Coordinates of C-alpha atoms in Angstrom, one line a residue:
Chain A
M1 CA 76.5 109.0 107.6
W2 CA 76.3 109.5 110.8
V3 CA 74.1 112.1 111.7
N4 CA 73.6 114.5 114.9
D5 CA 70.3 113.1 116.7
G6 CA 70.3 116.1 119.0
M7 CA 71.9 113.6 122.0
T8 CA 74.6 114.4 124.0
R9 CA 77.6 113.1 122.0
V10 CA 80.3 110.6 123.2
I11 CA 83.6 111.5 121.6
S12 CA 87.2 110.3 122.4
S13 CA 90.7 111.2 121.2
I14 CA 93.9 109.3 121.7
S15 CA 97.7 109.5 120.5
V16 CA 98.3 106.2 118.4
S17 CA 101.6 104.8 117.1
L18 CA 101.9 104.3 113.5
D19 CA 101.9 100.6 114.8
G20 CA 98.7 100.8 116.7
Y21 CA 99.9 101.1 120.0
V22 CA 98.5 103.8 122.5
A23 CA 101.4 102.9 125.2
G24 CA 104.2 101.1 124.7
P25 CA 105.8 97.8 126.9
D26 CA 106.5 97.1 130.4
P27 CA 104.4 100.3 132.1
T28 CA 105.1 100.8 135.6
M29 CA 103.7 103.4 138.2
Q30 CA 106.5 105.6 137.6
D31 CA 106.0 104.9 133.6
P32 CA 102.8 104.8 133.2
L33 CA 103.0 104.5 129.5
G34 CA 105.9 101.8 129.3
K35 CA 108.7 102.1 127.3
R36 CA 108.9 105.1 125.0
G37 CA 105.1 105.8 125.2
E38 CA 105.9 109.2 126.0
L39 CA 107.0 110.1 122.8
L40 CA 102.9 109.7 122.0
H41 CA 102.5 113.0 123.7
E42 CA 105.4 114.9 122.8
W43 CA 103.3 117.0 120.3
V44 CA 100.5 117.9 122.9
I45 CA 103.0 118.6 125.7
K46 CA 104.5 121.6 123.9
L47 CA 100.9 123.0 123.2
Q48 CA 100.1 126.0 125.4
A49 CA 96.6 124.5 124.9
W50 CA 97.8 121.6 126.9
R51 CA 100.2 123.6 129.3
E52 CA 97.6 126.2 130.4
P53 CA 95.0 123.7 132.1
H54 CA 98.1 122.1 133.6
K55 CA 99.1 125.6 135.2
R56 CA 102.6 125.2 133.0
E57 CA 104.4 128.4 131.5
G58 CA 104.7 128.9 127.6
G59 CA 103.9 126.8 125.3
T60 CA 103.5 127.1 121.6
T61 CA 100.6 128.8 119.6
D62 CA 101.1 128.7 116.3
D63 CA 100.7 125.2 115.8
P64 CA 98.2 123.5 113.8
S65 CA 97.4 121.1 116.6
E66 CA 96.7 123.9 118.8
A67 CA 93.5 124.3 117.9
V68 CA 92.6 120.8 117.4
V69 CA 93.0 120.4 121.6
R70 CA 91.5 123.6 122.2
D71 CA 88.1 122.7 120.2
Q72 CA 88.5 119.2 122.1
L73 CA 88.4 121.0 125.4
E74 CA 85.6 123.4 124.4
A75 CA 83.1 120.4 123.2
T76 CA 83.6 118.6 126.5
G77 CA 81.4 118.7 129.3
S78 CA 82.5 115.8 131.0
Y79 CA 84.9 113.0 130.9
L80 CA 84.7 108.8 131.1
M81 CA 88.0 107.0 131.9
G82 CA 88.8 103.6 132.7
R83 CA 90.0 102.6 136.2
R84 CA 93.9 102.7 135.5
M85 CA 93.5 105.9 134.0
Y86 CA 92.3 107.1 137.0
S87 CA 94.4 105.3 139.4
G88 CA 97.7 105.2 137.4
G89 CA 97.7 108.1 135.3
S90 CA 98.3 107.2 131.7
G91 CA 98.0 109.9 128.8
P92 CA 99.6 113.4 129.0
W93 CA 96.6 114.4 131.5
S94 CA 98.2 112.1 134.4
G95 CA 98.9 114.1 137.4
D96 CA 102.2 114.1 139.4
G97 CA 101.0 111.5 142.5
N98 CA 100.8 113.3 145.8
A99 CA 98.6 112.9 149.0
N100 CA 95.6 113.0 147.2
G101 CA 96.1 110.4 144.6
W102 CA 97.5 110.6 141.0
W103 CA 96.0 113.3 139.7
G104 CA 97.0 115.9 142.7
D105 CA 95.0 118.6 144.5
E106 CA 94.2 120.4 141.3
P107 CA 93.3 117.6 138.4
P108 CA 93.4 119.4 135.1
F109 CA 90.0 118.1 134.0
R110 CA 88.0 120.9 136.2
L111 CA 84.7 119.1 134.8
P112 CA 83.1 116.0 135.9
V113 CA 84.8 112.4 135.4
Y114 CA 83.5 109.3 135.6
V115 CA 85.6 106.3 136.0
L116 CA 84.7 102.9 135.0
T117 CA 85.6 100.7 137.9
H118 CA 84.3 97.5 139.9
H119 CA 85.2 99.2 143.7
E120 CA 82.3 101.2 144.8
R121 CA 83.4 104.6 146.2
E122 CA 82.1 108.0 147.3
P123 CA 82.7 110.6 144.9
L124 CA 86.3 112.6 145.2
T125 CA 86.5 116.4 144.5
L126 CA 90.2 117.9 144.4
G127 CA 90.3 121.6 143.3
Q128 CA 87.4 121.9 140.8
T129 CA 87.3 118.3 139.4
T130 CA 85.0 115.7 140.9
F131 CA 85.4 111.9 140.4
H132 CA 82.8 109.6 140.2
F133 CA 83.1 105.7 140.2
A134 CA 80.6 104.0 137.7
T135 CA 80.4 100.2 139.0
T136 CA 77.1 99.1 137.2
G137 CA 79.0 99.1 133.8
V138 CA 79.8 101.2 130.8
E139 CA 76.0 102.0 129.6
D140 CA 75.3 103.6 132.9
A141 CA 78.5 104.9 133.5
V142 CA 77.8 106.8 129.5
A143 CA 74.2 107.4 130.8
A144 CA 75.4 109.4 133.8
A145 CA 78.5 111.4 132.3
R146 CA 75.7 112.6 129.6
E147 CA 73.6 113.7 132.1
A148 CA 76.4 115.5 133.6
A149 CA 77.7 117.0 130.4
G150 CA 75.2 119.6 129.7
D151 CA 74.8 120.3 126.2
K152 CA 78.5 119.4 125.6
A153 CA 79.7 116.0 124.7
V154 CA 81.4 113.5 127.0
H155 CA 84.6 112.6 126.0
V156 CA 86.5 109.2 126.6
S157 CA 89.8 109.9 127.9
G158 CA 91.2 106.4 127.6
G159 CA 92.9 104.0 128.4
A160 CA 92.6 101.9 125.2
E161 CA 90.5 99.6 127.3
A162 CA 87.6 101.8 128.3
I163 CA 87.3 103.1 124.5
G164 CA 87.4 99.5 123.0
A165 CA 84.6 99.1 126.1
V166 CA 82.6 101.9 124.6
L167 CA 83.0 101.4 121.1
A168 CA 81.8 97.9 121.5
A169 CA 78.8 99.1 123.0
G170 CA 78.0 101.2 119.9
L171 CA 78.1 104.2 122.2
L172 CA 80.7 106.3 120.7
D173 CA 80.0 108.9 118.1
E174 CA 83.1 110.2 117.3
L175 CA 87.1 109.2 117.5
E176 CA 90.2 111.5 116.5
I177 CA 92.9 109.6 116.3
H178 CA 96.5 111.7 116.5
L179 CA 98.7 109.4 114.6
V180 CA 102.3 109.6 115.7
P181 CA 104.9 108.6 113.3
I182 CA 107.0 106.1 115.5
L183 CA 107.0 102.6 116.1
L184 CA 106.6 100.7 119.6
G185 CA 106.7 97.7 118.7
S186 CA 104.5 96.3 121.1
G187 CA 102.3 97.4 124.0
A188 CA 98.5 98.2 124.5
R189 CA 96.8 98.3 121.3
L190 CA 93.8 100.8 120.5
F191 CA 90.6 98.9 119.2
E192 CA 91.4 95.3 121.3
G193 CA 87.9 94.5 122.0
A194 CA 86.3 96.7 119.9
G195 CA 84.7 94.1 117.7
T196 CA 84.7 94.9 113.6
D197 CA 81.1 96.2 113.9
P198 CA 81.9 99.6 114.3
R199 CA 81.5 101.9 111.2
L200 CA 83.6 105.0 110.8
E201 CA 83.8 107.8 108.4
L202 CA 86.7 110.3 107.9
V203 CA 85.1 113.8 109.0
R204 CA 88.6 116.0 109.3
V205 CA 92.3 115.7 108.9
V206 CA 94.8 118.1 110.3
D207 CA 98.3 117.8 109.1
A208 CA 100.6 119.3 111.8
P209 CA 104.4 118.9 112.6
D210 CA 105.1 115.4 114.1
V211 CA 101.1 114.1 114.3
T212 CA 98.5 113.9 112.1
H213 CA 94.9 114.3 113.5
L214 CA 92.3 112.0 112.1
K215 CA 88.7 112.4 113.2
Y216 CA 86.2 109.8 112.3
A217 CA 82.5 110.0 113.0
V218 CA 81.6 106.3 114.5
S219 CA 78.1 104.6 113.5
R220 CA 76.8 101.0 113.3
Chain B
M1 CA 114.8 114.5 108.0
W2 CA 115.3 112.2 105.0
V3 CA 117.6 113.1 102.2
N4 CA 117.7 111.4 98.4
D5 CA 121.5 110.2 98.1
G6 CA 120.8 109.5 94.6
M7 CA 120.6 105.7 94.9
T8 CA 117.6 104.2 93.5
R9 CA 114.9 104.2 96.3
V10 CA 113.2 101.6 97.5
I11 CA 109.3 102.3 98.3
S12 CA 106.4 100.5 99.5
S13 CA 102.6 101.2 99.7
I14 CA 99.7 99.0 101.4
S15 CA 96.1 99.4 102.5
V16 CA 95.7 99.1 106.0
S17 CA 92.6 98.9 108.3
L18 CA 92.6 101.5 111.2
D19 CA 93.0 98.6 113.5
G20 CA 96.5 98.0 111.4
Y21 CA 95.9 95.1 109.6
V22 CA 96.9 94.0 105.8
A23 CA 94.8 91.1 105.6
G24 CA 91.7 89.4 107.8
P25 CA 92.0 86.3 109.4
D26 CA 91.1 83.1 107.8
P27 CA 93.2 83.5 104.6
T28 CA 92.3 80.8 102.2
M29 CA 93.7 80.2 98.6
Q30 CA 90.3 81.2 97.2
D31 CA 90.0 84.1 99.6
P32 CA 93.7 85.2 100.1
L33 CA 92.6 88.6 102.3
G34 CA 90.9 86.6 104.8
K35 CA 87.7 87.6 105.9
R36 CA 86.3 90.9 105.3
G37 CA 90.2 91.7 103.8
E38 CA 88.5 92.3 100.2
L39 CA 87.0 95.8 101.8
L40 CA 90.4 96.8 102.1
H41 CA 90.9 97.4 98.4
E42 CA 87.6 98.6 97.6
W43 CA 88.9 102.2 96.8
V44 CA 91.4 101.3 94.5
I45 CA 89.4 98.3 92.3
K46 CA 87.0 101.2 91.3
L47 CA 89.7 103.6 89.8
Q48 CA 91.3 104.0 85.8
A49 CA 94.6 103.7 87.3
W50 CA 93.8 100.1 88.5
R51 CA 91.9 99.0 86.3
E52 CA 93.8 99.9 83.0
P53 CA 96.7 97.8 83.8
H54 CA 94.3 94.5 84.8
K55 CA 92.2 95.3 81.5
R56 CA 88.9 95.8 82.8
E57 CA 86.7 98.5 81.2
G58 CA 85.8 101.9 83.0
G59 CA 86.7 103.3 86.3
T60 CA 86.7 106.3 88.1
T61 CA 89.2 109.3 87.1
D62 CA 88.1 112.3 89.3
D63 CA 88.8 110.5 92.5
P64 CA 92.0 112.0 94.4
S65 CA 93.5 108.5 94.7
E66 CA 93.4 108.0 91.0
A67 CA 96.6 110.5 91.0
V68 CA 98.0 108.6 94.4
V69 CA 98.2 105.3 92.2
R70 CA 99.5 107.0 88.8
D71 CA 102.2 108.5 90.6
Q72 CA 103.3 105.1 92.1
L73 CA 102.8 103.4 89.0
E74 CA 104.9 105.7 87.3
A75 CA 107.4 106.1 89.8
T76 CA 107.9 102.2 89.8
G77 CA 111.1 100.4 87.9
S78 CA 110.7 97.0 89.5
Y79 CA 109.0 95.7 91.7
L80 CA 109.8 93.0 95.1
M81 CA 107.2 90.8 96.8
G82 CA 107.0 87.9 99.4
R83 CA 106.6 84.2 98.6
R84 CA 102.9 84.2 99.4
M85 CA 101.9 87.4 97.7
Y86 CA 103.6 85.6 94.8
S87 CA 102.0 82.5 95.1
G88 CA 98.9 83.0 96.6
G89 CA 98.0 86.0 95.6
S90 CA 97.4 88.9 98.4
G91 CA 96.5 92.5 97.4
P92 CA 94.5 93.9 94.8
W93 CA 96.9 93.4 92.3
S94 CA 96.3 89.4 92.4
G95 CA 95.6 87.6 89.7
D96 CA 92.9 84.9 88.8
G97 CA 94.9 81.5 89.0
N98 CA 95.4 79.4 85.5
A99 CA 97.7 77.2 84.2
N100 CA 100.3 80.0 84.4
G101 CA 100.1 80.0 88.4
W102 CA 98.1 82.8 90.1
W103 CA 99.0 85.9 88.2
G104 CA 97.8 84.4 84.7
D105 CA 99.2 84.5 81.4
E106 CA 99.3 88.6 81.9
P107 CA 100.5 89.6 85.4
P108 CA 99.7 93.4 85.5
F109 CA 103.3 94.2 86.5
R110 CA 105.2 94.4 83.1
L111 CA 108.4 95.1 85.0
P112 CA 111.1 92.6 86.6
V113 CA 109.9 91.0 89.5
Y114 CA 111.8 89.8 92.6
V115 CA 110.1 87.6 94.9
L116 CA 111.9 86.8 98.3
T117 CA 111.9 82.7 98.7
H118 CA 113.7 80.1 99.9
H119 CA 113.2 78.1 96.8
E120 CA 115.7 78.0 93.8
R121 CA 113.8 78.3 90.6
E122 CA 114.7 79.6 87.1
P123 CA 113.1 82.9 86.1
L124 CA 109.5 82.8 84.8
T125 CA 108.3 85.1 82.0
L126 CA 104.8 85.8 81.7
G127 CA 103.6 88.1 79.2
Q128 CA 105.3 91.2 79.9
T129 CA 106.3 90.4 83.7
T130 CA 109.7 88.3 84.5
F131 CA 109.8 86.5 88.1
H132 CA 112.9 86.6 89.5
F133 CA 113.3 84.0 92.7
A134 CA 115.7 85.7 95.2
T135 CA 116.9 82.9 97.6
T136 CA 119.8 84.5 99.0
G137 CA 118.0 87.2 101.5
V138 CA 116.5 90.2 101.4
E139 CA 119.5 92.5 101.0
D140 CA 120.7 90.5 97.8
A141 CA 117.1 90.6 96.3
V142 CA 116.9 94.5 97.2
A143 CA 120.2 95.1 95.5
A144 CA 119.2 93.2 92.1
A145 CA 115.6 94.8 92.1
R146 CA 117.6 98.5 92.3
E147 CA 119.9 97.3 89.7
A148 CA 116.2 96.5 87.5
A149 CA 115.1 99.8 88.2
G150 CA 117.3 101.7 86.4
D151 CA 116.4 105.2 87.2
K152 CA 113.1 104.2 89.0
A153 CA 112.3 102.9 92.6
V154 CA 112.0 99.4 93.7
H155 CA 108.5 98.9 94.9
V156 CA 107.9 96.7 97.7
S157 CA 104.1 95.3 97.0
G158 CA 104.0 93.0 100.1
G159 CA 102.8 91.2 101.8
A160 CA 103.4 92.6 105.3
E161 CA 105.9 90.2 106.2
A162 CA 108.1 91.4 103.1
I163 CA 107.6 95.0 103.7
G164 CA 108.5 94.6 107.8
A165 CA 112.0 92.5 106.6
V166 CA 112.8 95.5 104.1
L167 CA 111.9 97.8 107.2
A168 CA 113.8 95.9 109.4
A169 CA 116.9 95.6 107.2
G170 CA 117.0 99.6 106.9
L171 CA 116.4 99.0 103.4
L172 CA 113.1 101.1 102.7
D173 CA 112.9 104.7 102.0
E174 CA 109.3 105.5 101.5
L175 CA 106.2 103.8 102.8
E176 CA 102.6 105.4 101.8
I177 CA 99.7 103.9 104.1
H178 CA 96.8 104.0 102.5
L179 CA 94.3 103.9 105.7
V180 CA 91.0 102.1 105.1
P181 CA 88.7 103.3 108.2
I182 CA 87.5 99.7 108.8
L183 CA 87.9 97.5 111.7
L184 CA 89.1 94.0 110.8
G185 CA 89.7 92.7 114.4
S186 CA 92.7 90.3 113.6
G187 CA 94.7 89.1 110.8
A188 CA 98.2 90.3 109.4
R189 CA 99.3 93.2 111.0
L190 CA 101.7 95.4 109.3
F191 CA 105.2 96.5 110.9
E192 CA 105.2 93.0 112.7
G193 CA 108.8 91.9 113.0
A194 CA 110.0 96.1 111.6
G195 CA 111.3 96.7 115.0
T196 CA 111.1 99.9 116.5
D197 CA 114.4 101.6 114.4
P198 CA 112.6 102.8 111.6
R199 CA 112.0 106.8 111.8
L200 CA 109.3 108.0 109.9
E201 CA 108.5 111.6 108.7
L202 CA 105.0 112.5 106.9
V203 CA 105.6 113.9 103.6
R204 CA 102.1 113.9 102.3
V205 CA 98.4 113.6 103.1
V206 CA 96.0 113.4 100.3
D207 CA 92.2 112.5 101.9
A208 CA 90.0 110.9 99.6
P209 CA 86.7 109.3 99.7
D210 CA 86.8 105.7 101.7
V211 CA 90.4 106.6 102.2
T212 CA 93.4 108.3 103.8
H213 CA 97.0 108.1 101.9
L214 CA 99.4 109.2 104.3
K215 CA 103.4 109.1 103.0
Y216 CA 106.1 108.4 105.4
A217 CA 109.8 108.9 104.6
V218 CA 111.3 106.4 106.4
S219 CA 115.4 106.3 107.8
R220 CA 117.2 104.9 110.7

C-alpha cells in the first residue's frame, strides 16, 4: 500500500497504445511521435483543459477526461522531462518550433521545468516557463524539481526513457496510464529499462470515450 | 462500431502484465510461464469459478473477477489454442502433466478444443474434452471451431502467438485483457505479429483487486 510520507510527490502520466507504445516508429523533427503516433493524443487535444494553456479556442468540457487533465495540471508544481522531449517536442505539449526553440515564446508549462541532459547550459526563460538543465543524474534532477514544486507534485512528462529512469531509480510515486485502444506495431515502449522491481497498485480507473485512464500508486 | 452480424463470435481473453507480457522470460516445461510469469494468474487461481472446473476445493466468490470468468466460461462453445499451449501448458488452464500428456486425464475444457499445429494427428479425447489438430491454417481452424461452438462463441485461449494470428487474420470479434499491475521486463508479448489494422473499442471495464478487466470489441 502506498503511503504519502509527506515528501513532495513525483507523478507521471502518459498516453500508451494497447500494444505498449508511447510513440510510433520513424520519429522525425516534423513528426516527433512517429508514424500514427499522433493518434495517441487525439483524446487530449479536443479537451478545453488542454486547449486553454495552449491558447487554442474551444474544446469539449463534458468529457470525463477533462477532469483527469485538470486534476493533473492542478497537482503539478514543476516538471521533469528528457532531453528529447525538450528539444524535439514529443507528446501533446510540444510547441511549434521557432526562434526560441521547439516550445516557442510561450511554452504551455508556466512552471519550472527540469530537463535531464548531459549538456550544461544556463537556465532559459520563455514567457512564464523557465527550463533548468540537470546534468548530474536523475536523483539530483528529481531533488531540484521537488524543491521547486513547493507543496505540489513533480510531474515527469516524458518521454518513455525519462519515465523509465525515474521508475528505475525508485523515485516515482504515481503513474497514470492513458490507455488508447490502438495498435502501433513498433516504436518507443513505456517501461523499457524500468526493471521489474516497481510495485504498482491501481488506485483509480476513469473510462472515457477513446481512452481509459488507469492511475497506479508506485512503490518498491 | 462493432456489430454482431449473427455469425458465431470469436473471443479471447488473456492476462497481460502492465509492460505488455503474457509470459515471463526463460519458459521451461516445469515453468511454462517463464520467470515470475505465474504472478499473471494469481488473480484467477483464487476464484471459485476457476477452481471448480479444475476440481479444486474452495475459492473466493465475492470478487468482481468471479463474474468475469463465469461469463466467459458460459459464453464459450469451443476453444482454439496454439501448439505450445496444448503441448506445454501455458496459462492458468494448464494441467499437471502425466501419461496422457500435459492436460492429464480430465482437461478442464469439457468442450471441443482446436489446436493450431503443423503436425497431423488423430483427435484425442481425454475425459470430456476432445482435442482436434488443425493443420491447414488459422482460417480453417477458426471455421471448424465455429462449427463446433454451436450458438456459443469460439474462445481463443492463447498463447500470444495464436491470438496474434487470429487477430492478424481479422477473425477476432472481442478481446478481453486482464491487466495485471506487475512488470515482467521481458518474455512473450501480446500483439506481436498482429499488425496495426485491428480497430478496438472498449466495451466494458471491471476493476477488481489486483487486476483490471478491459473488454474490447475488435473490427477492421
